[in-house]
């Protein structure tokens, strides 16, 4: 879906999944409730409790990557078939090592793919061979997740049923029902599903991990906001406590959490100031021409870009835009017209037909996770001068080392 340039096939693919990503569906989903309870109480909170008990530091971004991929993959492929990166830190770091290490070379395939092929034919590799090996490993990993989900398609058990995989496969079968189902077409369908879910998995976990990390950091720097948030959370039932007995580990209703104004404001302000995708988001102009930002008669098939970073720093809309001020989103503190204008300029998930299909899943995940964690004061250091024992810090240092080598 993310790489579809034409609007029609993109909208067809998006409609296949829009229902199971809707806010109402997610809030009432028994799958989401079980996923949230299992990942929080069985995986995340025990790790944090153990670190607190032993007075050990936690590399938060590394942990958040495990948290968010477990969360997203469980909804895509089923809780029993998804990842368990939170508890399997060595595997998490190995896969992330491959995944993050390719980033300095993404430009070539995205912007000058013909140059890559041409130089390769001359024996010159713009992209090192280990990137190809990393891609092969990641492809095999995603196909394995899909194959596990395929084996559970007939299950209606909440812990097993692959919600997104099942919906996507059924929609694709319906779309191709008039075509001949040959071995080749079924093979292509398997790859199409894997490509779509790989895009959703990586886009969902990476952006959410960035947002959560900045959110934790901002709360750790603003104990006054944290105290107000804690008071708001005490209004929820059942109370958010850990550890809990197995009989009392239920979560507050998703609708109740969603109705907390300060929590929503904290999440929204973090996404404004620290947008997980701050850079350009390209679009292609339609036929025969269009008008954008006061420029008329822009020809068709021209790439244009907008970016959340700039939109979110308009001082006329967001006064003092470089500061983290959750209360700029609260009713009663701001006028209705100001709030409406701020929401209009808010672009963390894009807008229109190309708006992020998983935005509701991302928001519900954050609203579920944040209330369960306290945030002591945190300090941020320049990672280039730090000693790493693994995690995302090691990934960043590896990337810089490889850049120097190539």
Tab-separated table of C-alpha atoms in Angstrom:
chain	number	residue	atom	x	y	z
A	1	UNK	CA	0.000	0.000	0.000
A	2	UNK	CA	2.770	2.466	0.928
A	3	UNK	CA	4.513	2.100	-2.424
A	4	UNK	CA	1.397	2.342	-4.619
A	5	UNK	CA	1.607	5.547	-6.649
A	6	UNK	CA	-1.805	5.391	-8.350
A	7	UNK	CA	-4.678	6.396	-6.120
A	8	UNK	CA	-7.160	3.740	-7.297
A	9	UNK	CA	-5.218	0.573	-6.337
A	10	UNK	CA	-4.155	2.307	-3.129
A	11	UNK	CA	-7.743	3.081	-2.145
A	12	UNK	CA	-8.825	-0.478	-3.018
A	13	UNK	CA	-6.122	-1.944	-0.776
A	14	UNK	CA	-6.883	0.505	2.029
A	15	UNK	CA	-10.589	-0.356	1.955
A	16	UNK	CA	-9.695	-4.013	2.445
A	17	UNK	CA	-8.380	-3.188	5.909
A	18	UNK	CA	-10.119	0.011	6.988
A	19	UNK	CA	-12.776	-1.746	9.072
A	20	UNK	CA	-10.382	-3.682	11.326
A	21	UNK	CA	-8.282	-0.534	11.839
A	22	UNK	CA	-11.243	1.663	12.767
A	23	UNK	CA	-11.367	3.172	16.239
A	24	UNK	CA	-14.678	1.550	17.159
A	25	UNK	CA	-13.501	-1.901	16.038
A	26	UNK	CA	-10.226	-1.687	17.953
A	27	UNK	CA	-11.819	-0.415	21.160
A	28	UNK	CA	-14.302	-3.291	21.242
A	29	UNK	CA	-11.941	-5.981	19.918
A	30	UNK	CA	-11.387	-8.966	22.255
A	31	UNK	CA	-8.145	-9.599	20.375
A	32	UNK	CA	-6.800	-6.141	21.224
A	33	UNK	CA	-7.797	-6.550	24.855
A	34	UNK	CA	-5.999	-9.882	25.175
A	35	UNK	CA	-2.962	-8.569	23.296
A	36	UNK	CA	-2.746	-5.546	25.599
A	37	UNK	CA	-3.118	-7.597	28.784
A	38	UNK	CA	-0.625	-10.260	27.711
A	39	UNK	CA	2.090	-7.917	26.485
A	40	UNK	CA	1.786	-5.549	29.446
A	41	UNK	CA	1.420	-7.998	32.331
A	42	UNK	CA	3.393	-10.977	31.019
A	43	UNK	CA	6.221	-9.221	29.172
A	44	UNK	CA	6.760	-5.481	29.644
A	45	UNK	CA	5.994	-4.812	33.304
A	46	UNK	CA	7.992	-7.797	34.653
A	47	UNK	CA	11.052	-6.526	32.741
A	48	UNK	CA	10.659	-3.050	34.230
A	49	UNK	CA	10.030	-4.457	37.717
A	50	UNK	CA	13.169	-6.588	37.527
A	51	UNK	CA	15.244	-3.597	36.413
A	52	UNK	CA	13.871	-1.478	39.259
A	53	UNK	CA	14.521	-4.238	41.817
A	54	UNK	CA	18.134	-4.606	40.700
A	55	UNK	CA	18.677	-0.859	40.215
A	56	UNK	CA	19.600	-1.521	36.574
A	57	UNK	CA	19.228	1.027	33.753
A	58	UNK	CA	16.949	0.361	30.790
A	59	UNK	CA	17.796	1.369	27.222
A	60	UNK	CA	14.312	2.686	26.574
A	61	UNK	CA	14.273	2.943	22.797
A	62	UNK	CA	15.582	-0.589	22.417
A	63	UNK	CA	12.894	-1.844	24.812
A	64	UNK	CA	10.195	0.184	23.065
A	65	UNK	CA	11.085	-1.370	19.729
A	66	UNK	CA	10.479	-4.784	21.255
A	67	UNK	CA	7.254	-3.583	22.854
A	68	UNK	CA	5.784	-2.038	19.726
A	69	UNK	CA	6.685	-4.843	17.338
A	70	UNK	CA	5.170	-7.394	19.727
A	71	UNK	CA	2.042	-5.260	19.908
A	72	UNK	CA	1.679	-4.731	16.152
A	73	UNK	CA	2.675	-8.249	15.079
A	74	UNK	CA	0.177	-9.791	17.510
A	75	UNK	CA	-2.651	-7.928	15.797
A	76	UNK	CA	-1.364	-8.708	12.309
A	77	UNK	CA	-0.552	-12.392	12.769
A	78	UNK	CA	-2.205	-13.417	16.053
A	79	UNK	CA	-0.792	-13.230	19.569
A	80	UNK	CA	0.443	-16.826	19.455
A	81	UNK	CA	2.117	-16.303	16.058
A	82	UNK	CA	3.613	-12.841	16.510
A	83	UNK	CA	7.010	-11.815	17.782
A	84	UNK	CA	8.244	-11.926	21.365
A	85	UNK	CA	11.039	-9.399	21.128
A	86	UNK	CA	10.481	-8.078	24.632
A	87	UNK	CA	11.569	-11.341	26.211
A	88	UNK	CA	14.049	-12.374	23.515
A	89	UNK	CA	16.466	-9.449	23.595
A	90	UNK	CA	19.320	-11.208	21.693
A	91	UNK	CA	17.056	-11.999	18.722
A	92	UNK	CA	15.557	-8.498	18.849
A	93	UNK	CA	18.975	-6.894	18.669
A	94	UNK	CA	20.166	-9.211	15.920
A	95	UNK	CA	17.202	-8.426	13.660
A	96	UNK	CA	17.359	-4.711	14.441
A	97	UNK	CA	21.080	-4.772	13.660
A	98	UNK	CA	20.241	-5.911	10.115
A	99	UNK	CA	17.197	-3.669	9.834
A	100	UNK	CA	18.823	-0.428	11.000
A	101	UNK	CA	22.149	-1.040	9.301
A	102	UNK	CA	20.624	-0.721	5.810
A	103	UNK	CA	19.248	2.772	6.360
A	104	UNK	CA	22.210	4.788	5.021
A	105	UNK	CA	21.743	3.020	1.673
A	106	UNK	CA	17.959	3.338	1.293
A	107	UNK	CA	18.395	6.484	-0.801
A	108	UNK	CA	19.817	4.589	-3.771
A	109	UNK	CA	16.947	2.137	-4.255
A	110	UNK	CA	14.328	4.814	-3.619
A	111	UNK	CA	15.741	7.641	-5.717
A	112	UNK	CA	18.157	6.200	-8.296
A	113	UNK	CA	17.330	2.491	-8.733
A	114	UNK	CA	18.541	2.463	-12.344
A	115	UNK	CA	21.909	3.796	-11.235
A	116	UNK	CA	22.202	0.919	-8.767
A	117	UNK	CA	21.584	-1.633	-11.542
A	118	UNK	CA	23.891	0.106	-14.011
A	119	UNK	CA	26.851	0.429	-11.651
A	120	UNK	CA	26.336	-3.153	-10.497
A	121	UNK	CA	26.639	-4.332	-14.130
A	122	UNK	CA	30.017	-2.577	-14.223
A	123	UNK	CA	31.150	-4.397	-11.103
A	124	UNK	CA	30.644	-1.370	-8.851
A	125	UNK	CA	28.402	-1.850	-5.839
A	126	UNK	CA	26.809	1.302	-4.440
A	127	UNK	CA	25.127	-0.876	-1.841
A	128	UNK	CA	27.347	-3.374	0.000
A	129	UNK	CA	26.640	-7.079	-0.315
A	130	UNK	CA	25.749	-7.440	3.353
A	131	UNK	CA	22.673	-5.248	2.721
A	132	UNK	CA	21.392	-7.863	0.255
A	133	UNK	CA	22.004	-10.559	2.852
A	134	UNK	CA	20.148	-8.490	5.457
A	135	UNK	CA	17.198	-8.065	3.078
A	136	UNK	CA	17.070	-11.809	2.461
A	137	UNK	CA	17.061	-12.511	6.189
A	138	UNK	CA	14.287	-9.982	6.845
A	139	UNK	CA	12.212	-11.328	3.944
A	140	UNK	CA	12.502	-14.870	5.292
A	141	UNK	CA	11.590	-13.685	8.788
A	142	UNK	CA	8.394	-11.992	7.569
A	143	UNK	CA	7.413	-14.952	5.380
A	144	UNK	CA	7.775	-17.201	8.412
A	145	UNK	CA	5.357	-14.982	10.370
A	146	UNK	CA	2.903	-15.168	7.468
A	147	UNK	CA	3.195	-18.944	7.191
A	148	UNK	CA	2.467	-19.328	10.906
A	149	UNK	CA	-0.608	-17.140	10.504
A	150	UNK	CA	-1.705	-19.149	7.454
A	151	UNK	CA	-1.776	-22.321	9.533
A	152	UNK	CA	-4.183	-20.672	11.998
A	153	UNK	CA	-6.690	-19.204	9.548
A	154	UNK	CA	-9.496	-21.514	10.620
A	155	UNK	CA	-9.055	-20.709	14.293
A	156	UNK	CA	-11.459	-18.370	16.048
A	157	UNK	CA	-9.529	-18.562	19.314
A	158	UNK	CA	-8.762	-15.011	20.398
A	159	UNK	CA	-5.123	-15.760	21.220
A	160	UNK	CA	-4.474	-17.403	17.853
A	161	UNK	CA	-6.659	-15.771	15.190
A	162	UNK	CA	-4.555	-13.566	12.847
A	163	UNK	CA	-6.916	-10.606	12.510
A	164	UNK	CA	-5.202	-8.524	9.828
A	165	UNK	CA	-3.686	-11.434	7.910
A	166	UNK	CA	-7.066	-13.156	7.744
A	167	UNK	CA	-8.900	-10.020	6.609
A	168	UNK	CA	-6.313	-9.206	3.946
A	169	UNK	CA	-6.206	-12.726	2.547
A	170	UNK	CA	-9.992	-13.008	2.349
A	171	UNK	CA	-10.208	-9.626	0.605
A	172	UNK	CA	-7.521	-10.594	-1.915
A	173	UNK	CA	-9.237	-13.910	-2.639
A	174	UNK	CA	-12.519	-12.089	-3.222
A	175	UNK	CA	-10.805	-9.565	-5.497
A	176	UNK	CA	-9.242	-12.335	-7.601
A	177	UNK	CA	-12.240	-14.701	-7.553
A	178	UNK	CA	-12.875	-14.168	-11.251
A	179	UNK	CA	-9.295	-15.022	-12.123
A	180	UNK	CA	-7.847	-18.488	-12.477
A	181	UNK	CA	-6.192	-19.657	-9.257
A	182	UNK	CA	-3.018	-21.273	-10.548
A	183	UNK	CA	-0.040	-22.278	-8.456
A	184	UNK	CA	1.742	-19.206	-9.778
A	185	UNK	CA	-1.084	-16.844	-8.802
A	186	UNK	CA	-1.287	-18.344	-5.300
A	187	UNK	CA	2.466	-17.942	-4.938
A	188	UNK	CA	2.175	-14.304	-5.986
A	189	UNK	CA	-0.690	-13.774	-3.544
A	190	UNK	CA	1.485	-15.104	-0.711
A	191	UNK	CA	4.212	-12.623	-1.626
A	192	UNK	CA	1.736	-9.738	-1.969
A	193	UNK	CA	0.354	-10.423	1.510
A	194	UNK	CA	3.849	-10.712	2.969
A	195	UNK	CA	4.945	-7.434	1.352
A	196	UNK	CA	1.870	-5.596	2.624
A	197	UNK	CA	2.181	-6.891	6.170
A	198	UNK	CA	5.949	-6.319	6.264
A	199	UNK	CA	5.319	-2.671	5.386
A	200	UNK	CA	2.643	-2.361	8.059
A	201	UNK	CA	4.749	-4.155	10.658
A	202	UNK	CA	7.899	-2.101	10.167
A	203	UNK	CA	6.076	1.214	9.760
A	204	UNK	CA	3.990	0.518	12.843
A	205	UNK	CA	6.696	-0.595	15.233
A	206	UNK	CA	9.408	1.874	14.246
A	207	UNK	CA	7.308	5.029	14.443
A	208	UNK	CA	5.521	4.008	17.640
A	209	UNK	CA	8.821	3.193	19.348
A	210	UNK	CA	10.169	6.646	18.520
A	211	UNK	CA	7.004	8.351	19.777
A	212	UNK	CA	6.920	6.373	23.032
A	213	UNK	CA	10.584	7.072	23.710
A	214	UNK	CA	10.116	10.814	23.328
A	215	UNK	CA	6.927	10.655	25.399
A	216	UNK	CA	8.723	8.867	28.244
A	217	UNK	CA	11.541	11.401	28.056
A	218	UNK	CA	9.242	14.415	28.156
A	219	UNK	CA	7.281	13.045	31.113
A	220	UNK	CA	10.519	12.339	32.969
A	221	UNK	CA	11.478	16.007	32.463
A	222	UNK	CA	8.097	17.340	33.583
A	223	UNK	CA	7.219	15.793	36.966
A	224	UNK	CA	4.393	18.301	37.407
A	225	UNK	CA	2.635	16.978	34.299
A	226	UNK	CA	3.340	13.444	35.448
A	227	UNK	CA	1.615	14.118	38.780
A	228	UNK	CA	-1.434	15.551	37.022
A	229	UNK	CA	-1.530	12.532	34.738
A	230	UNK	CA	-1.324	10.171	37.705
A	231	UNK	CA	-4.283	11.917	39.332
A	232	UNK	CA	-6.267	11.552	36.112
A	233	UNK	CA	-5.399	7.856	35.844
A	234	UNK	CA	-6.685	7.211	39.365
A	235	UNK	CA	-10.197	7.832	38.045
A	236	UNK	CA	-10.006	4.641	35.958
A	237	UNK	CA	-11.467	1.293	36.991
A	238	UNK	CA	-10.000	-1.176	37.588
A	239	UNK	CA	-7.053	0.621	39.146
A	240	UNK	CA	-3.784	0.320	37.277
A	241	UNK	CA	-1.560	-1.726	39.590
A	242	UNK	CA	1.301	-4.187	39.149
A	243	UNK	CA	1.861	-6.940	40.086
A	244	UNK	CA	-1.677	-8.252	40.068
A	245	UNK	CA	-3.222	-11.603	40.744
A	246	UNK	CA	-4.257	-13.531	37.646
A	247	UNK	CA	-7.884	-12.994	38.608
A	248	UNK	CA	-7.578	-9.202	38.691
A	249	UNK	CA	-5.314	-8.325	35.779
A	250	UNK	CA	-7.977	-6.763	33.601
A	251	UNK	CA	-7.383	-3.395	31.977
A	252	UNK	CA	-9.669	-0.361	32.074
A	253	UNK	CA	-12.014	-0.183	29.100
A	254	UNK	CA	-10.365	1.301	26.006
A	255	UNK	CA	-13.127	3.895	25.687
A	256	UNK	CA	-12.532	5.041	29.273
A	257	UNK	CA	-8.803	5.481	28.647
A	258	UNK	CA	-9.511	7.285	25.375
A	259	UNK	CA	-11.730	9.787	27.205
A	260	UNK	CA	-8.930	11.045	29.488
A	261	UNK	CA	-8.185	14.585	28.221
A	262	UNK	CA	-4.704	15.058	29.699
A	263	UNK	CA	-3.467	11.660	28.525
A	264	UNK	CA	-4.710	12.405	25.012
A	265	UNK	CA	-3.101	15.856	25.131
A	266	UNK	CA	0.248	14.375	26.224
A	267	UNK	CA	0.225	11.885	23.346
A	268	UNK	CA	-0.848	14.516	20.802
A	269	UNK	CA	1.724	17.087	21.911
A	270	UNK	CA	4.497	14.497	21.791
A	271	UNK	CA	3.506	13.573	18.242
A	272	UNK	CA	3.473	17.271	17.325
A	273	UNK	CA	6.891	18.173	18.707
A	274	UNK	CA	8.570	14.834	18.019
A	275	UNK	CA	6.765	13.534	14.935
A	276	UNK	CA	8.047	9.984	14.270
A	277	UNK	CA	8.189	10.809	10.545
A	278	UNK	CA	9.276	14.462	10.575
A	279	UNK	CA	10.677	14.538	7.053
A	280	UNK	CA	9.125	14.776	3.629
A	281	UNK	CA	6.181	12.583	2.666
A	282	UNK	CA	6.062	12.540	-1.144
A	283	UNK	CA	2.913	12.623	-3.237
A	284	UNK	CA	2.412	12.649	-7.024
A	285	UNK	CA	0.224	15.290	-8.658
A	286	UNK	CA	-2.908	14.053	-10.477
A	287	UNK	CA	-3.841	14.320	-14.155
A	288	UNK	CA	-4.128	16.764	-15.873
A	289	UNK	CA	-2.875	19.389	-13.385
A	290	UNK	CA	-3.518	20.795	-9.938
A	291	UNK	CA	-3.057	23.812	-7.683
A	292	UNK	CA	-1.060	23.547	-4.458
A	293	UNK	CA	-0.013	26.183	-1.923
A	294	UNK	CA	-0.906	28.987	-4.320
A	295	UNK	CA	0.928	27.458	-7.288
A	296	UNK	CA	-1.437	26.736	-10.175
A	297	UNK	CA	-1.207	24.475	-13.214
A	298	UNK	CA	1.289	22.049	-11.694
A	299	UNK	CA	1.595	19.266	-14.328
A	300	UNK	CA	0.623	15.668	-13.633
A	301	UNK	CA	3.112	13.128	-12.250
A	302	UNK	CA	5.216	15.715	-10.455
A	303	UNK	CA	6.458	14.718	-7.028
A	304	UNK	CA	5.548	17.190	-4.301
A	305	UNK	CA	6.292	16.968	-0.608
A	306	UNK	CA	5.035	18.140	2.752
A	307	UNK	CA	6.546	17.453	6.155
A	308	UNK	CA	5.139	17.296	9.660
A	309	UNK	CA	8.222	18.973	11.130
A	310	UNK	CA	7.466	22.281	9.415
A	311	UNK	CA	3.686	22.136	9.764
A	312	UNK	CA	3.990	21.454	13.488
A	313	UNK	CA	6.235	24.467	14.038
A	314	UNK	CA	3.992	27.197	12.690
A	315	UNK	CA	4.178	29.782	15.518
A	316	UNK	CA	0.877	31.340	14.469
A	317	UNK	CA	-0.847	28.038	15.229
A	318	UNK	CA	1.423	26.644	17.945
A	319	UNK	CA	2.851	29.497	20.051
A	320	UNK	CA	6.360	28.741	21.317
A	321	UNK	CA	6.408	25.679	19.046
A	322	UNK	CA	9.717	24.217	20.254
A	323	UNK	CA	8.396	23.643	23.775
A	324	UNK	CA	6.408	20.625	24.955
A	325	UNK	CA	3.081	21.980	26.187
A	326	UNK	CA	0.357	19.302	26.404
A	327	UNK	CA	-2.155	21.810	27.759
A	328	UNK	CA	-2.272	23.559	24.394
A	329	UNK	CA	-4.655	20.726	23.418
A	330	UNK	CA	-7.056	20.943	26.376
A	331	UNK	CA	-10.588	22.262	26.171
A	332	UNK	CA	-11.351	24.994	28.672
A	333	UNK	CA	-7.747	26.193	28.500
A	334	UNK	CA	-7.917	27.076	24.802
A	335	UNK	CA	-10.650	28.484	22.598
A	336	UNK	CA	-12.572	26.188	20.274
A	337	UNK	CA	-11.232	28.067	17.263
A	338	UNK	CA	-7.610	27.636	18.415
A	339	UNK	CA	-8.110	23.917	19.000
A	340	UNK	CA	-9.735	23.476	15.617
A	341	UNK	CA	-6.857	25.244	13.872
A	342	UNK	CA	-4.259	23.186	15.740
A	343	UNK	CA	-5.973	19.951	14.781
A	344	UNK	CA	-6.125	21.141	11.173
A	345	UNK	CA	-2.357	21.652	11.102
A	346	UNK	CA	-1.609	18.415	12.973
A	347	UNK	CA	-0.044	16.012	10.477
A	348	UNK	CA	1.639	13.210	12.430
A	349	UNK	CA	-0.395	10.634	10.487
A	350	UNK	CA	-0.796	12.532	7.232
A	351	UNK	CA	-4.257	13.354	5.899
A	352	UNK	CA	-6.765	12.490	3.207
A	353	UNK	CA	-6.739	9.245	1.272
A	354	UNK	CA	-3.072	8.638	2.082
A	355	UNK	CA	-3.496	9.095	5.828
A	356	UNK	CA	-1.877	6.316	7.875
A	357	UNK	CA	-4.227	3.317	7.869
A	358	UNK	CA	-2.940	2.215	11.273
A	359	UNK	CA	-3.255	5.555	13.077
A	360	UNK	CA	-5.990	4.298	15.408
A	361	UNK	CA	-3.963	1.202	16.282
A	362	UNK	CA	-0.926	3.358	17.025
A	363	UNK	CA	-2.899	5.739	19.236
A	364	UNK	CA	-4.662	2.966	21.125
A	365	UNK	CA	-1.331	1.272	21.744
A	366	UNK	CA	0.129	4.430	23.253
A	367	UNK	CA	-2.977	5.128	25.328
A	368	UNK	CA	-2.797	1.573	26.660
A	369	UNK	CA	0.920	1.551	27.469
A	370	UNK	CA	1.555	4.994	28.965
A	371	UNK	CA	-0.769	4.706	32.010
A	372	UNK	CA	1.117	1.635	33.263
A	373	UNK	CA	4.575	3.181	33.576
A	374	UNK	CA	6.117	5.723	35.935
A	375	UNK	CA	8.830	7.967	34.561
A	376	UNK	CA	11.823	8.845	36.746
A	377	UNK	CA	14.118	11.640	35.637
A	378	UNK	CA	16.082	10.778	32.497
A	379	UNK	CA	19.209	12.210	30.910
A	380	UNK	CA	20.162	12.084	27.238
A	381	UNK	CA	23.798	11.802	26.203
A	382	UNK	CA	25.651	11.988	22.903
A	383	UNK	CA	25.696	8.317	21.908
A	384	UNK	CA	28.937	8.593	19.916
A	385	UNK	CA	30.970	8.918	23.117
A	386	UNK	CA	29.140	6.265	25.141
A	387	UNK	CA	30.065	2.669	25.865
A	388	UNK	CA	27.367	0.311	24.617
A	389	UNK	CA	26.294	-3.072	25.911
A	390	UNK	CA	23.890	-3.656	23.018
A	391	UNK	CA	20.537	-2.221	22.052
A	392	UNK	CA	19.788	0.761	19.847
A	393	UNK	CA	22.928	2.608	20.967
A	394	UNK	CA	24.990	-0.214	19.479
A	395	UNK	CA	22.951	-0.047	16.255
A	396	UNK	CA	23.624	3.684	15.881
A	397	UNK	CA	27.345	3.225	16.464
A	398	UNK	CA	27.431	0.356	13.948
A	399	UNK	CA	25.757	2.538	11.318
A	400	UNK	CA	28.320	5.319	11.782
A	401	UNK	CA	31.190	2.831	11.653
A	402	UNK	CA	29.901	1.348	8.389
A	403	UNK	CA	29.480	4.806	6.869
A	404	UNK	CA	33.150	5.504	7.566
A	405	UNK	CA	34.161	2.167	6.033
A	406	UNK	CA	32.163	2.694	2.835
